[in-house]
Tab-separated table of C-alpha atoms and ligand atoms in Angstrom:
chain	number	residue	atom	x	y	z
A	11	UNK	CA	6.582	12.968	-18.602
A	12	UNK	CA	4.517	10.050	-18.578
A	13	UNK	CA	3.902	8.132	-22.065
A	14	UNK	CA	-0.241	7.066	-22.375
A	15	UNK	CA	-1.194	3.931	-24.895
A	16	UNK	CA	-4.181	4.884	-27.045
A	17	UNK	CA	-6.108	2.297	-29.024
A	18	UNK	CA	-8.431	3.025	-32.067
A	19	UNK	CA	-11.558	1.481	-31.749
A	20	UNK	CA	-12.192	1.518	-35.597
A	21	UNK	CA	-9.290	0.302	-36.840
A	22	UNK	CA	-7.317	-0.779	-33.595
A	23	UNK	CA	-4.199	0.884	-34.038
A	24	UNK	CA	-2.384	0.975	-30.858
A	25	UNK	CA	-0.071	4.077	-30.420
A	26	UNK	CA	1.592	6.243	-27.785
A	27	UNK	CA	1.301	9.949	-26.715
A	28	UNK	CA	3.666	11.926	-24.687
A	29	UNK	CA	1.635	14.278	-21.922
A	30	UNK	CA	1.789	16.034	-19.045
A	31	UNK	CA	-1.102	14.749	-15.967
A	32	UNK	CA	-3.251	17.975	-16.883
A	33	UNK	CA	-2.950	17.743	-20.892
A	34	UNK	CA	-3.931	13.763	-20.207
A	35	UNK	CA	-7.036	14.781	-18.692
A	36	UNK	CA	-8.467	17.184	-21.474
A	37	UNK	CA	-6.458	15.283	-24.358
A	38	UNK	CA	-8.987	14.032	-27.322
A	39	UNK	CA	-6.352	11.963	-29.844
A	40	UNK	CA	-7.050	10.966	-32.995
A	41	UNK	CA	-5.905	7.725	-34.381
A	42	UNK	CA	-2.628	8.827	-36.330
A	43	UNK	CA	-3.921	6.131	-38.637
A	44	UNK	CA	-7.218	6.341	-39.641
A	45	UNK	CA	-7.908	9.918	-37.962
A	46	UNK	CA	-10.655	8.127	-36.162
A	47	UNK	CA	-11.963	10.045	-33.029
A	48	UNK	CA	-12.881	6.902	-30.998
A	49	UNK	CA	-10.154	6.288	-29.413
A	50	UNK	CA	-9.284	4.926	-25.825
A	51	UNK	CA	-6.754	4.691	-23.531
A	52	UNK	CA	-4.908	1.899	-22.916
A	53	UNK	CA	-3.311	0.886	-19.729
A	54	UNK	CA	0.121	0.413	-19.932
A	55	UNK	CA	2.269	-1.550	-17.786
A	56	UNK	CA	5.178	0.791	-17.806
A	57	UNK	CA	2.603	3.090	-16.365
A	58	UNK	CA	1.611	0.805	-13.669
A	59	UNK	CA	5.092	0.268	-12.722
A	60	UNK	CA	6.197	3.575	-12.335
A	61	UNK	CA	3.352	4.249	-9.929
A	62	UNK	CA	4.251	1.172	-8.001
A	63	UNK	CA	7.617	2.689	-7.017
A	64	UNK	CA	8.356	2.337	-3.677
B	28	ZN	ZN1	-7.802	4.239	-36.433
């Protein structure tokens, strides 16, 4: 399962969720933090990799 980075635009705390393609699609976080609902993905570069495999 593919980990996705989520950063909290009030408060900027970065963290990670564990979810499937589908769940990523609907998924609405909230910051673990601040329990902020403006939060955004985050590109990761362990993503990028593993969708560069050849
Ligand atoms: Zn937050």
């Amino acid at each position: 399962m593919p980990t996705y980075e989520y950063r909290c635009k009030d408060c900027g705390n970065v963290f990670d969720r564990v979810e499937h393609l589908a769940e990523h699609a609907e998924a609405h976080p909230i910051c673990p933090k601040c329990q902020s609902k403006q939060v955004e993905p985050v590109p990761t570069a362990f993503y990028a990799k593993t969708a560069r495999k050849s």
